[in-house]
Amino acid sequence: MKPFPGLALIAACLLAVPAQAAENVTDFTLDNGLQVVVIEDHRAPVVVQMVWYRVGAADEAPGKSGIAHFLEHLMFKGTDEIGPGEFSSIVEAQGGNDNAFTSWDYTAYFQRVAADRLDLMMKLESDRMSDLRLAEEDVLTERDVILEERNQRTDSNPGALLGEQMRAAQFLNHPYGIPIIGWRHEMEQLSKDDAKDFYRRHYAPNNAVLVVAGDVTPDQVRDMAQRHYGPIPAATDLAPRARVTEPPQLSERRLTLSDPRVSEPYVSRSYLAPERDPGDQKTAAALTILAELLGGNGTTSVLARALQFDQQKAVYAAAFYDGSSVDDTTFNFVVVPTPDTTLPQVEEALDAALTAFLETGPDPEDLARIKTQIRAADIYARDDADGLARRYGEALANGLTIDDVRQWPEILGAVTADDIMAAARLVLDRRKSVTGYLQREEAAQ
Amino acid sequence: MIRHLSAIACFLLLALPARAAVDIQTVTSPGGITAWLVQEENIPFTAIEIRFRGGSSLDPVGKEGAVNLMTALIEEGAGDLDAQGFARARDDLAASFRFSSDIDTVAISAQFLTENRDQAIDLLHLALTEPRFDPDAVERVRGQVLAGLRSDEKDPASIANRLFRQQAFPGHPYAHDGSGTLETVPALTVEDLRAAHAASIARDRLFVAASGDISAQDLGLLLDRLFADLPATGAALPGRVEPALTGGITVQEFPGPQSLLLFGHSGIKRDDPDFFAATILNEVLGGGRFSARLMTEIREKRGLTYGIGTSLMGYDNAEVVVGQTRVANASTAEAVDLIRKEWARIETEGITEAELQATKTYLTGAYPLRFDGNGPLATIMVNMQLIGLPPDYPKTRNDKVNAVTIEDVRRVAARLYHADDLRFIIVGQPEGVASTN
């Protein structure tokens, strides 16, 4: 099947169904508050180090959108001990790879190296936890880079622009409505002082999680982490994450984006939805399985059957939900109509299929099949130590505990048809939705 | 948001991957089918990678897209199962099968649990040997392929790739998109799909690698179960083609804030004695790393782009050196000049001793890191077979990298890089550049 660029990516993320805690995981905390997780996998002499800071784009001050991501770029521009770009050069000289990524809730840095180079990686990563040095000219050049990144990822892509507009409409008050990369007019004004200020406030061992996965033992990690990260003092003025909440959504929101670069128009729908909370993951688990049932499989899901097979009104129909989030998140649908179906027609078919599902509930065989796949996903997931490192790092950065991560597969397995229906009724309420149409420019005239 | 992306998929670096310590067995089934195996019993599943050489380059003229559509339909009904029945049977086993095709191969990636391996293999065998091509499935999947082709017409990277292929490989199957065209795909019939199946799914072009919880003996039995009743031979493979690219600029107008630049010329064969020197040169010029020359000049010093990279692209029947970047429309002329300048510099001066040593350290250090699980291992092993490497290659590869001398790289730089021959395909609204010829 020829996937749609972009859409296929989202689908791939969703299919990564969580695994049970059959993996070999140890955790401890240093005196300065740095939380450490070790995932052992001794099959190959490789290790990945990840440091996750509990700060992201949703923690930015008003007017400074993009600063969390900008700082992520600037973290490669040198410290009191190494020069600009030297971080990556040293990693490369060891045959390693390094990169970083920013979300609304976290910022993470990682290196993948031969297992016997872990000590050097910890030396480098701990150095930039507290001793970042920035030169004005490097900051200005890098700001041009992130503006080109926005050009490439967002402004050249009508689907990305629609997604940005839809989030802005979905979150009236919460910063999840602001793009991670930033609004262009604010990005253009970001300064070295903005970056240093954000760094000082948020980068500290007691606001970070260190995850090490691969051919290494917990004792080795404890020793190295103590030596490199241990001396960094905890921040005493770390402000708790003070996030605002959404007001009740009383009326559905709709928008249309028209662009000459659109080839295949589509309907996108999002609903506000609860996320995984520490000790309280049951609703998120039901929503995870609901998304699988409705639109997680291109052939057998409720929407694929109704819209692609039975009515033949769509070439693609999918549902997405990711409960990894600090605050309320979204439950999403995307439907791409066939050439002879209009957007209103395919939207009507989507709503009819959802209404029918709310009346009949899940097919027991569908539910059993998804449970089988969730159990198997545990086995397949153990093949990928990097993936496990990301799973633990993201969860802990978002405020979940190791136990929450361990219990998640069990909680997924225990979800009943009644749980799914309760979650579906809670979330699938048009009054709490945003609907976006992406269409060709000429169609708007 | 990720800090950098390698601008080009680097399957080119031709994934000569393998941990030096990795122990590759070669297995021959009772029926005479061979496969490579890494047995790894820690996790109770197996990954298997299957390739049939030929791919969409086997499409007859006027039937472009037949192999692609056929491959997309393999899972959409087989034997007594329709599309829904097949998907349910596969998911009940928690097995995963992926079928895809490119210009050189039909590829199947399968993962299955040890506990129901036989059932998974029987299901995969059914798909391989008895695809139904039900009319409703054909129309549904054809609709998806056409939607993808229409999307490609509004995608700068797809537009650039199409222009590049047309200029590089006129008259050869490589000139076409493997998915076909908006003219050919609507006309494909079920007979065309059956012909594409017979042309491309055969034992004389089969390559197999497995990694995971399976013994050599069990793999042998599995090979016969899967492949023994396939036809012995398929269609004739296409011949070699020398890239016909000429130096110059081709501009294709497209709305947006950036221009996409795709640039390249003829490359070097994977089995050329100078290939390792060329690999080192490519890393220095256009590797995805920040120390690479193009990344340094265009991103790190000037902030003109989010990423730039080059690759040694090796197809079965042709080779090119190709690079890609995206820059603001107003920066396009500057970027073209900088790329040409760096191309000329490496052509005439080669690289420094320090760059050579640093790149050797990187390439040899990175090599063992590729072995990261059953899925990647199986893919690496099947790719090694496709490019003709021996199973003990992982043990000798780093020595070959280390044997490259500064004289080698200077000689190969002059042989490989030709700034005057660079063809730029530019898709966007570039300022200060125009099509040449």
GROMACS .gro file of N, CA, C and O in nm, chain A residues 1-2 4 43-44 69 72-73 76-77 88 92-93 95 97-102 112-114 141-142 144-145 148-149 151-153 180 260-264 297 299-300 305 308-309 315 339 369 372 376 379-380 382-383, chain B residues 1-4 19 42-43 45 72 76 83-84 87-88 91-92 94 111-113 140 144 147-148 150-152 154 179 255-258 289-291 299-301 303-304 306 326 328 361-362 365-366 369 371-375:
model
  428
    1MET      N    1   0.083  -0.119   0.000
    1MET     CA    2   0.000   0.000   0.000
    1MET      C    3   0.087   0.125   0.000
    1MET      O    4   0.186   0.130   0.069
    2LYS      N    5   0.048   0.221  -0.074
    2LYS     CA    6   0.125   0.345  -0.081
    2LYS      C    7   0.078   0.434   0.035
    2LYS      O    8  -0.034   0.483   0.033
    4PHE      N    9   0.034   0.755   0.284
    4PHE     CA   10   0.041   0.900   0.271
    4PHE      C   11   0.156   0.951   0.353
    4PHE      O   12   0.172   0.913   0.467
   43ARG      N   13   2.300  -0.841   2.461
   43ARG     CA   14   2.315  -0.914   2.336
   43ARG      C   15   2.421  -0.854   2.245
   43ARG      O   16   2.480  -0.923   2.163
   44ALA      N   17   2.443  -0.722   2.254
   44ALA     CA   18   2.543  -0.658   2.168
   44ALA      C   19   2.619  -0.555   2.252
   44ALA      O   20   2.562  -0.498   2.345
   69HIS      N   21   1.297   2.438   2.236
   69HIS     CA   22   1.359   2.371   2.122
   69HIS      C   23   1.486   2.443   2.077
   69HIS      O   24   1.587   2.379   2.043
   72GLU      N   25   1.760   2.346   2.298
   72GLU     CA   26   1.805   2.210   2.264
   72GLU      C   27   1.914   2.218   2.156
   72GLU      O   28   2.019   2.153   2.167
   73HIS      N   29   1.894   2.301   2.054
   73HIS     CA   30   1.997   2.318   1.950
   73HIS      C   31   2.125   2.378   2.011
   73HIS      O   32   2.235   2.337   1.978
   76PHE      N   33   2.446   2.215   2.192
   76PHE     CA   34   2.560   2.159   2.120
   76PHE      C   35   2.666   2.265   2.089
   76PHE      O   36   2.758   2.242   2.014
   77LYS      N   37   2.648   2.385   2.148
   77LYS     CA   38   2.735   2.497   2.112
   77LYS      C   39   2.846   2.523   2.212
   77LYS      O   40   2.905   2.631   2.213
   88SER      N   41   2.951   1.690   1.949
   88SER     CA   42   2.922   1.588   1.847
   88SER      C   43   3.050   1.530   1.786
   88SER      O   44   3.055   1.412   1.754
   92GLU      N   45   3.136   1.142   1.763
   92GLU     CA   46   3.164   1.081   1.633
   92GLU      C   47   3.301   1.014   1.631
   92GLU      O   48   3.318   0.908   1.572
   93ALA      N   49   3.397   1.076   1.697
   93ALA     CA   50   3.532   1.018   1.699
   93ALA      C   51   3.530   0.883   1.769
   93ALA      O   52   3.620   0.801   1.749
   95GLY      N   53   3.290   0.678   1.714
   95GLY     CA   54   3.201   0.595   1.631
   95GLY      C   55   3.057   0.604   1.674
   95GLY      O   56   2.973   0.526   1.629
   97ASN      N   57   2.676   0.803   1.768
   97ASN     CA   58   2.581   0.898   1.713
   97ASN      C   59   2.511   0.969   1.826
   97ASN      O   60   2.487   0.910   1.931
   98ASP      N   61   2.477   1.096   1.805
   98ASP     CA   62   2.405   1.169   1.909
   98ASP      C   63   2.300   1.257   1.845
   98ASP      O   64   2.309   1.293   1.728
   99ASN      N   65   2.199   1.289   1.922
   99ASN     CA   66   2.094   1.377   1.875
   99ASN      C   67   2.012   1.420   1.995
   99ASN      O   68   2.046   1.387   2.110
  100ALA      N   69   1.905   1.492   1.969
  100ALA     CA   70   1.821   1.542   2.078
  100ALA      C   71   1.683   1.570   2.022
  100ALA      O   72   1.666   1.582   1.901
  101PHE      N   73   1.582   1.578   2.109
  101PHE     CA   74   1.448   1.612   2.062
  101PHE      C   75   1.369   1.681   2.174
  101PHE      O   76   1.398   1.664   2.291
  102THR      N   77   1.274   1.761   2.131
  102THR     CA   78   1.194   1.842   2.223
  102THR      C   79   1.047   1.814   2.201
  102THR      O   80   1.002   1.803   2.087
  112ARG      N   81   2.447   0.714   2.126
  112ARG     CA   82   2.454   0.569   2.110
  112ARG      C   83   2.598   0.536   2.076
  112ARG      O   84   2.651   0.583   1.974
  113VAL      N   85   2.664   0.456   2.160
  113VAL     CA   86   2.807   0.430   2.146
  113VAL      C   87   2.839   0.285   2.183
  113VAL      O   88   2.756   0.215   2.240
  114ALA      N   89   2.964   0.246   2.156
  114ALA     CA   90   3.012   0.118   2.207
  114ALA      C   91   3.008   0.124   2.360
  114ALA      O   92   3.034   0.228   2.420
  141THR      N   93   2.331   3.245   1.430
  141THR     CA   94   2.334   3.151   1.318
  141THR      C   95   2.238   3.036   1.342
  141THR      O   96   2.165   2.992   1.252
  142GLU      N   97   2.236   2.986   1.466
  142GLU     CA   98   2.148   2.874   1.496
  142GLU      C   99   2.001   2.915   1.489
  142GLU      O  100   1.915   2.833   1.457
  144ASP      N  101   1.882   3.110   1.267
  144ASP     CA  102   1.850   3.093   1.124
  144ASP      C  103   1.823   2.946   1.093
  144ASP      O  104   1.735   2.915   1.011
  145VAL      N  105   1.897   2.856   1.157
  145VAL     CA  106   1.876   2.713   1.133
  145VAL      C  107   1.736   2.672   1.178
  145VAL      O  108   1.664   2.602   1.104
  148GLU      N  109   1.480   2.786   0.935
  148GLU     CA  110   1.474   2.697   0.818
  148GLU      C  111   1.409   2.565   0.855
  148GLU      O  112   1.343   2.502   0.772
  149GLU      N  113   1.429   2.520   0.978
  149GLU     CA  114   1.362   2.397   1.022
  149GLU      C  115   1.211   2.417   1.019
  149GLU      O  116   1.135   2.331   0.975
  151ASN      N  117   1.052   2.635   0.832
  151ASN     CA  118   1.019   2.641   0.690
  151ASN      C  119   0.999   2.501   0.632
  151ASN      O  120   0.906   2.474   0.557
  152GLN      N  121   1.093   2.413   0.667
  152GLN     CA  122   1.093   2.279   0.608
  152GLN      C  123   0.980   2.193   0.663
  152GLN      O  124   0.908   2.129   0.587
  153ARG      N  125   0.965   2.191   0.795
  153ARG     CA  126   0.870   2.098   0.856
  153ARG      C  127   0.727   2.149   0.853
  153ARG      O  128   0.635   2.069   0.844
  180ILE      N  129   0.562   2.346   1.913
  180ILE     CA  130   0.692   2.323   1.977
  180ILE      C  131   0.799   2.407   1.909
  180ILE      O  132   0.882   2.469   1.976
  260PRO      N  133  -0.275   2.571  -0.229
  260PRO     CA  134  -0.255   2.516  -0.364
  260PRO      C  135  -0.166   2.391  -0.363
  260PRO      O  136  -0.164   2.316  -0.461
  261ARG      N  137  -0.092   2.368  -0.255
  261ARG     CA  138  -0.001   2.253  -0.250
  261ARG      C  139  -0.072   2.125  -0.204
  261ARG      O  140  -0.009   2.021  -0.192
  262VAL      N  141  -0.203   2.134  -0.175
  262VAL     CA  142  -0.275   2.015  -0.130
  262VAL      C  143  -0.310   1.927  -0.248
  262VAL      O  144  -0.366   1.974  -0.346
  263SER      N  145  -0.278   1.799  -0.236
  263SER     CA  146  -0.318   1.705  -0.339
  263SER      C  147  -0.443   1.631  -0.295
  263SER      O  148  -0.546   1.637  -0.361
  264GLU      N  149  -0.433   1.559  -0.184
  264GLU     CA  150  -0.545   1.482  -0.134
  264GLU      C  151  -0.608   1.555  -0.016
  264GLU      O  152  -0.548   1.563   0.091
  297ASN      N  153  -0.588  -0.032   1.265
  297ASN     CA  154  -0.551  -0.135   1.168
  297ASN      C  155  -0.614  -0.099   1.034
  297ASN      O  156  -0.734  -0.076   1.025
  299THR      N  157  -0.699  -0.257   0.785
  299THR     CA  158  -0.793  -0.349   0.723
  299THR      C  159  -0.912  -0.380   0.815
  299THR      O  160  -1.027  -0.370   0.773
  300THR      N  161  -0.882  -0.416   0.940
  300THR     CA  162  -0.989  -0.472   1.024
  300THR      C  163  -1.048  -0.374   1.124
  300THR      O  164  -1.142  -0.409   1.194
  305ARG      N  165  -1.314  -0.079   0.806
  305ARG     CA  166  -1.421  -0.164   0.753
  305ARG      C  167  -1.537  -0.079   0.700
  305ARG      O  168  -1.587  -0.101   0.590
  308GLN      N  169  -1.367   0.223   0.425
  308GLN     CA  170  -1.287   0.178   0.311
  308GLN      C  171  -1.347   0.054   0.245
  308GLN      O  172  -1.346   0.043   0.123
  309PHE      N  173  -1.396  -0.040   0.325
  309PHE     CA  174  -1.446  -0.165   0.267
  309PHE      C  175  -1.595  -0.158   0.234
  309PHE      O  176  -1.635  -0.182   0.122
  315VAL      N  177  -1.005   0.641   0.121
  315VAL     CA  178  -0.888   0.560   0.087
  315VAL      C  179  -0.805   0.534   0.212
  315VAL      O  180  -0.717   0.449   0.213
  339PRO      N  181  -1.176   1.003  -0.445
  339PRO     CA  182  -1.188   1.123  -0.528
  339PRO      C  183  -1.333   1.166  -0.551
  339PRO      O  184  -1.360   1.285  -0.569
  369ARG      N  185  -0.845  -1.001   1.968
  369ARG     CA  186  -0.730  -0.997   1.877
  369ARG      C  187  -0.633  -0.886   1.918
  369ARG      O  188  -0.511  -0.904   1.918
  372THR      N  189  -0.436  -0.996   2.218
  372THR     CA  190  -0.330  -1.089   2.176
  372THR      C  191  -0.209  -1.013   2.126
  372THR      O  192  -0.094  -1.042   2.161
  376ALA      N  193   0.184  -0.989   2.263
  376ALA     CA  194   0.299  -1.020   2.177
  376ALA      C  195   0.392  -0.900   2.164
  376ALA      O  196   0.514  -0.917   2.149
  379ILE      N  197   0.698  -0.910   2.367
  379ILE     CA  198   0.810  -0.992   2.319
  379ILE      C  199   0.887  -0.916   2.212
  379ILE      O  200   1.010  -0.905   2.217
  380TYR      N  201   0.816  -0.859   2.115
  380TYR     CA  202   0.884  -0.787   2.007
  380TYR      C  203   0.959  -0.665   2.061
  380TYR      O  204   1.068  -0.631   2.014
  382ARG      N  205   1.116  -0.622   2.332
  382ARG     CA  206   1.244  -0.652   2.398
  382ARG      C  207   1.359  -0.657   2.299
  382ARG      O  208   1.477  -0.661   2.338
  383ASP      N  209   1.329  -0.659   2.171
  383ASP     CA  210   1.433  -0.661   2.068
  383ASP      C  211   1.498  -0.523   2.051
  383ASP      O  212   1.596  -0.510   1.981
  446MET      N  213   1.028   1.751   1.744
  446MET     CA  214   1.135   1.828   1.681
  446MET      C  215   1.267   1.758   1.704
  446MET      O  216   1.308   1.737   1.818
  447ILE      N  217   1.332   1.723   1.602
  447ILE     CA  218   1.461   1.657   1.613
  447ILE      C  219   1.567   1.753   1.565
  447ILE      O  220   1.543   1.833   1.476
  448ARG      N  221   1.683   1.748   1.625
  448ARG     CA  222   1.782   1.849   1.597
  448ARG      C  223   1.838   1.837   1.455
  448ARG      O  224   1.864   1.936   1.389
  449HIS      N  225   1.861   1.721   1.409
  449HIS     CA  226   1.904   1.711   1.270
  449HIS      C  227   1.857   1.580   1.210
  449HIS      O  228   1.838   1.482   1.278
  464ARG      N  229   2.819  -0.661   1.331
  464ARG     CA  230   2.914  -0.655   1.442
  464ARG      C  231   3.022  -0.755   1.413
  464ARG      O  232   2.996  -0.865   1.368
  487ASN      N  233   1.739  -1.553   2.294
  487ASN     CA  234   1.696  -1.480   2.414
  487ASN      C  235   1.549  -1.440   2.412
  487ASN      O  236   1.486  -1.430   2.516
  488ILE      N  237   1.499  -1.410   2.295
  488ILE     CA  238   1.363  -1.360   2.286
  488ILE      C  239   1.287  -1.455   2.193
  488ILE      O  240   1.336  -1.485   2.083
  490PHE      N  241   1.106  -1.503   1.941
  490PHE     CA  242   1.050  -1.472   1.810
  490PHE      C  243   1.162  -1.474   1.706
  490PHE      O  244   1.280  -1.476   1.740
  517ALA      N  245   0.142  -0.481  -0.324
  517ALA     CA  246   0.050  -0.423  -0.226
  517ALA      C  247  -0.072  -0.512  -0.207
  517ALA      O  248  -0.140  -0.503  -0.105
  521GLU      N  249  -0.385  -0.883   0.055
  521GLU     CA  250  -0.527  -0.846   0.049
  521GLU      C  251  -0.613  -0.962   0.001
  521GLU      O  252  -0.702  -0.944  -0.081
  528ALA      N  253  -0.951  -1.030   0.214
  528ALA     CA  254  -0.861  -0.935   0.280
  528ALA      C  255  -0.886  -0.930   0.431
  528ALA      O  256  -0.793  -0.931   0.511
  529GLN      N  257  -1.013  -0.925   0.469
  529GLN     CA  258  -1.046  -0.922   0.611
  529GLN      C  259  -1.002  -1.050   0.681
  529GLN      O  260  -0.945  -1.047   0.790
  532ALA      N  261  -0.617  -1.063   0.723
  532ALA     CA  262  -0.567  -0.973   0.828
  532ALA      C  263  -0.600  -1.028   0.966
  532ALA      O  264  -0.519  -1.022   1.058
  533ARG      N  265  -0.720  -1.085   0.981
  533ARG     CA  266  -0.757  -1.141   1.111
  533ARG      C  267  -0.668  -1.261   1.146
  533ARG      O  268  -0.623  -1.275   1.259
  536ASP      N  269  -0.329  -1.133   1.250
  536ASP     CA  270  -0.328  -1.065   1.379
  536ASP      C  271  -0.361  -1.161   1.494
  536ASP      O  272  -0.315  -1.141   1.606
  537ASP      N  273  -0.440  -1.265   1.467
  537ASP     CA  274  -0.466  -1.366   1.570
  537ASP      C  275  -0.336  -1.433   1.613
  537ASP      O  276  -0.323  -1.477   1.726
  539ALA      N  277  -0.053  -1.273   1.604
  539ALA     CA  278   0.036  -1.162   1.643
  539ALA      C  279   0.164  -1.164   1.559
  539ALA      O  280   0.272  -1.130   1.605
  556GLN      N  281   0.790  -1.105   1.101
  556GLN     CA  282   0.829  -1.140   1.237
  556GLN      C  283   0.717  -1.226   1.294
  556GLN      O  284   0.600  -1.196   1.275
  557PHE      N  285   0.756  -1.333   1.363
  557PHE     CA  286   0.654  -1.423   1.418
  557PHE      C  287   0.706  -1.486   1.546
  557PHE      O  288   0.827  -1.503   1.566
  558LEU      N  289   0.612  -1.523   1.633
  558LEU     CA  290   0.646  -1.580   1.763
  558LEU      C  291   0.686  -1.726   1.746
  558LEU      O  292   0.636  -1.795   1.657
  585ARG      N  293  -0.975  -0.106  -0.446
  585ARG     CA  294  -0.947  -0.033  -0.323
  585ARG      C  295  -0.799   0.006  -0.315
  585ARG      O  296  -0.764   0.121  -0.289
  589GLN      N  297  -0.568   0.368  -0.345
  589GLN     CA  298  -0.464   0.416  -0.254
  589GLN      C  299  -0.336   0.452  -0.330
  589GLN      O  300  -0.272   0.553  -0.302
  592ALA      N  301  -0.391   0.777  -0.508
  592ALA     CA  302  -0.386   0.890  -0.414
  592ALA      C  303  -0.241   0.925  -0.383
  592ALA      O  304  -0.203   1.042  -0.375
  593GLY      N  305  -0.157   0.822  -0.366
  593GLY     CA  306  -0.015   0.846  -0.342
  593GLY      C  307   0.051   0.915  -0.460
  593GLY      O  308   0.132   1.007  -0.443
  595ARG      N  309  -0.093   1.104  -0.684
  595ARG     CA  310  -0.137   1.244  -0.691
  595ARG      C  311  -0.064   1.328  -0.586
  595ARG      O  312  -0.025   1.442  -0.611
  596SER      N  313  -0.045   1.271  -0.466
  596SER     CA  314   0.029   1.342  -0.361
  596SER      C  315   0.172   1.372  -0.407
  596SER      O  316   0.226   1.480  -0.381
  597ASP      N  317   0.232   1.275  -0.476
  597ASP     CA  318   0.370   1.295  -0.524
  597ASP      C  319   0.380   1.416  -0.617
  597ASP      O  320   0.484   1.483  -0.622
  599LYS      N  321   0.245   1.690  -0.581
  599LYS     CA  322   0.249   1.813  -0.502
  599LYS      C  323   0.358   1.807  -0.395
  599LYS      O  324   0.356   1.882  -0.299
  624SER      N  325   0.596   0.311  -0.853
  624SER     CA  326   0.452   0.307  -0.830
  624SER      C  327   0.373   0.324  -0.960
  624SER      O  328   0.251   0.311  -0.959
  700PRO      N  329   0.527   2.637  -0.533
  700PRO     CA  330   0.506   2.739  -0.430
  700PRO      C  331   0.555   2.695  -0.292
  700PRO      O  332   0.546   2.578  -0.258
  701GLY      N  333   0.608   2.790  -0.215
  701GLY     CA  334   0.653   2.759  -0.080
  701GLY      C  335   0.770   2.847  -0.042
  701GLY      O  336   0.828   2.913  -0.128
  702PRO      N  337   0.807   2.846   0.086
  702PRO     CA  338   0.915   2.934   0.132
  702PRO      C  339   1.054   2.884   0.095
  702PRO      O  340   1.150   2.959   0.098
  703GLN      N  341   1.066   2.754   0.063
  703GLN     CA  342   1.198   2.696   0.039
  703GLN      C  343   1.209   2.638  -0.101
  703GLN      O  344   1.110   2.602  -0.163
  734ARG      N  345   2.680   1.397   0.960
  734ARG     CA  346   2.736   1.447   1.084
  734ARG      C  347   2.774   1.595   1.071
  734ARG      O  348   2.795   1.645   0.961
  735PHE      N  349   2.785   1.663   1.184
  735PHE     CA  350   2.810   1.806   1.181
  735PHE      C  351   2.947   1.842   1.129
  735PHE      O  352   2.969   1.952   1.080
  736SER      N  353   3.042   1.750   1.141
  736SER     CA  354   3.177   1.782   1.094
  736SER      C  355   3.190   1.767   0.943
  736SER      O  356   3.292   1.806   0.886
  744ARG      N  357   2.516   2.477   0.696
  744ARG     CA  358   2.434   2.492   0.817
  744ARG      C  359   2.513   2.562   0.930
  744ARG      O  360   2.470   2.665   0.980
  745GLU      N  361   2.625   2.503   0.970
  745GLU     CA  362   2.690   2.551   1.093
  745GLU      C  363   2.746   2.692   1.079
  745GLU      O  364   2.737   2.771   1.171
  746LYS      N  365   2.805   2.725   0.965
  746LYS     CA  366   2.864   2.859   0.951
  746LYS      C  367   2.762   2.963   0.910
  746LYS      O  368   2.774   3.079   0.948
  748GLY      N  369   2.390   2.902   0.863
  748GLY     CA  370   2.249   2.886   0.901
  748GLY      C  371   2.153   2.885   0.784
  748GLY      O  372   2.039   2.925   0.796
  749LEU      N  373   2.199   2.836   0.667
  749LEU     CA  374   2.113   2.842   0.548
  749LEU      C  375   2.013   2.726   0.541
  749LEU      O  376   1.917   2.732   0.466
  751TYR      N  377   1.841   2.341   0.743
  751TYR     CA  378   1.827   2.252   0.858
  751TYR      C  379   1.914   2.128   0.838
  751TYR      O  380   1.956   2.064   0.934
  771ARG      N  381   1.741   2.162   0.160
  771ARG     CA  382   1.634   2.260   0.141
  771ARG      C  383   1.681   2.391   0.202
  771ARG      O  384   1.726   2.394   0.316
  773ALA      N  385   1.605   2.847   0.204
  773ALA     CA  386   1.511   2.954   0.170
  773ALA      C  387   1.530   2.991   0.023
  773ALA      O  388   1.642   2.987  -0.029
  806THR      N  389   3.820   0.645   1.212
  806THR     CA  390   3.782   0.616   1.350
  806THR      C  391   3.631   0.608   1.362
  806THR      O  392   3.576   0.519   1.427
  807TYR      N  393   3.564   0.705   1.299
  807TYR     CA  394   3.417   0.706   1.306
  807TYR      C  395   3.358   0.580   1.241
  807TYR      O  396   3.277   0.509   1.301
  810GLY      N  397   3.443   0.262   1.431
  810GLY     CA  398   3.379   0.260   1.562
  810GLY      C  399   3.229   0.241   1.553
  810GLY      O  400   3.167   0.176   1.637
  811ALA      N  401   3.170   0.298   1.449
  811ALA     CA  402   3.025   0.290   1.435
  811ALA      C  403   2.981   0.151   1.387
  811ALA      O  404   2.867   0.111   1.410
  814LEU      N  405   2.797  -0.102   1.604
  814LEU     CA  406   2.674  -0.053   1.669
  814LEU      C  407   2.550  -0.084   1.587
  814LEU      O  408   2.439  -0.057   1.630
  816PHE      N  409   2.430  -0.364   1.506
  816PHE     CA  410   2.368  -0.491   1.540
  816PHE      C  411   2.279  -0.477   1.655
  816PHE      O  412   2.317  -0.497   1.766
  817ASP      N  413   2.160  -0.441   1.628
  817ASP     CA  414   2.080  -0.396   1.738
  817ASP      C  415   1.948  -0.464   1.724
  817ASP      O  416   1.852  -0.404   1.689
  818GLY      N  417   1.950  -0.594   1.745
  818GLY     CA  418   1.822  -0.666   1.745
  818GLY      C  419   1.803  -0.753   1.623
  818GLY      O  420   1.873  -0.741   1.523
  819ASN      N  421   1.708  -0.843   1.633
  819ASN     CA  422   1.684  -0.942   1.528
  819ASN      C  423   1.641  -0.877   1.396
  819ASN      O  424   1.686  -0.919   1.288
  820GLY      N  425   1.552  -0.779   1.404
  820GLY     CA  426   1.503  -0.715   1.282
  820GLY      C  427   1.617  -0.653   1.202
  820GLY      O  428   1.638  -0.687   1.084
   0.00000   0.00000   0.00000
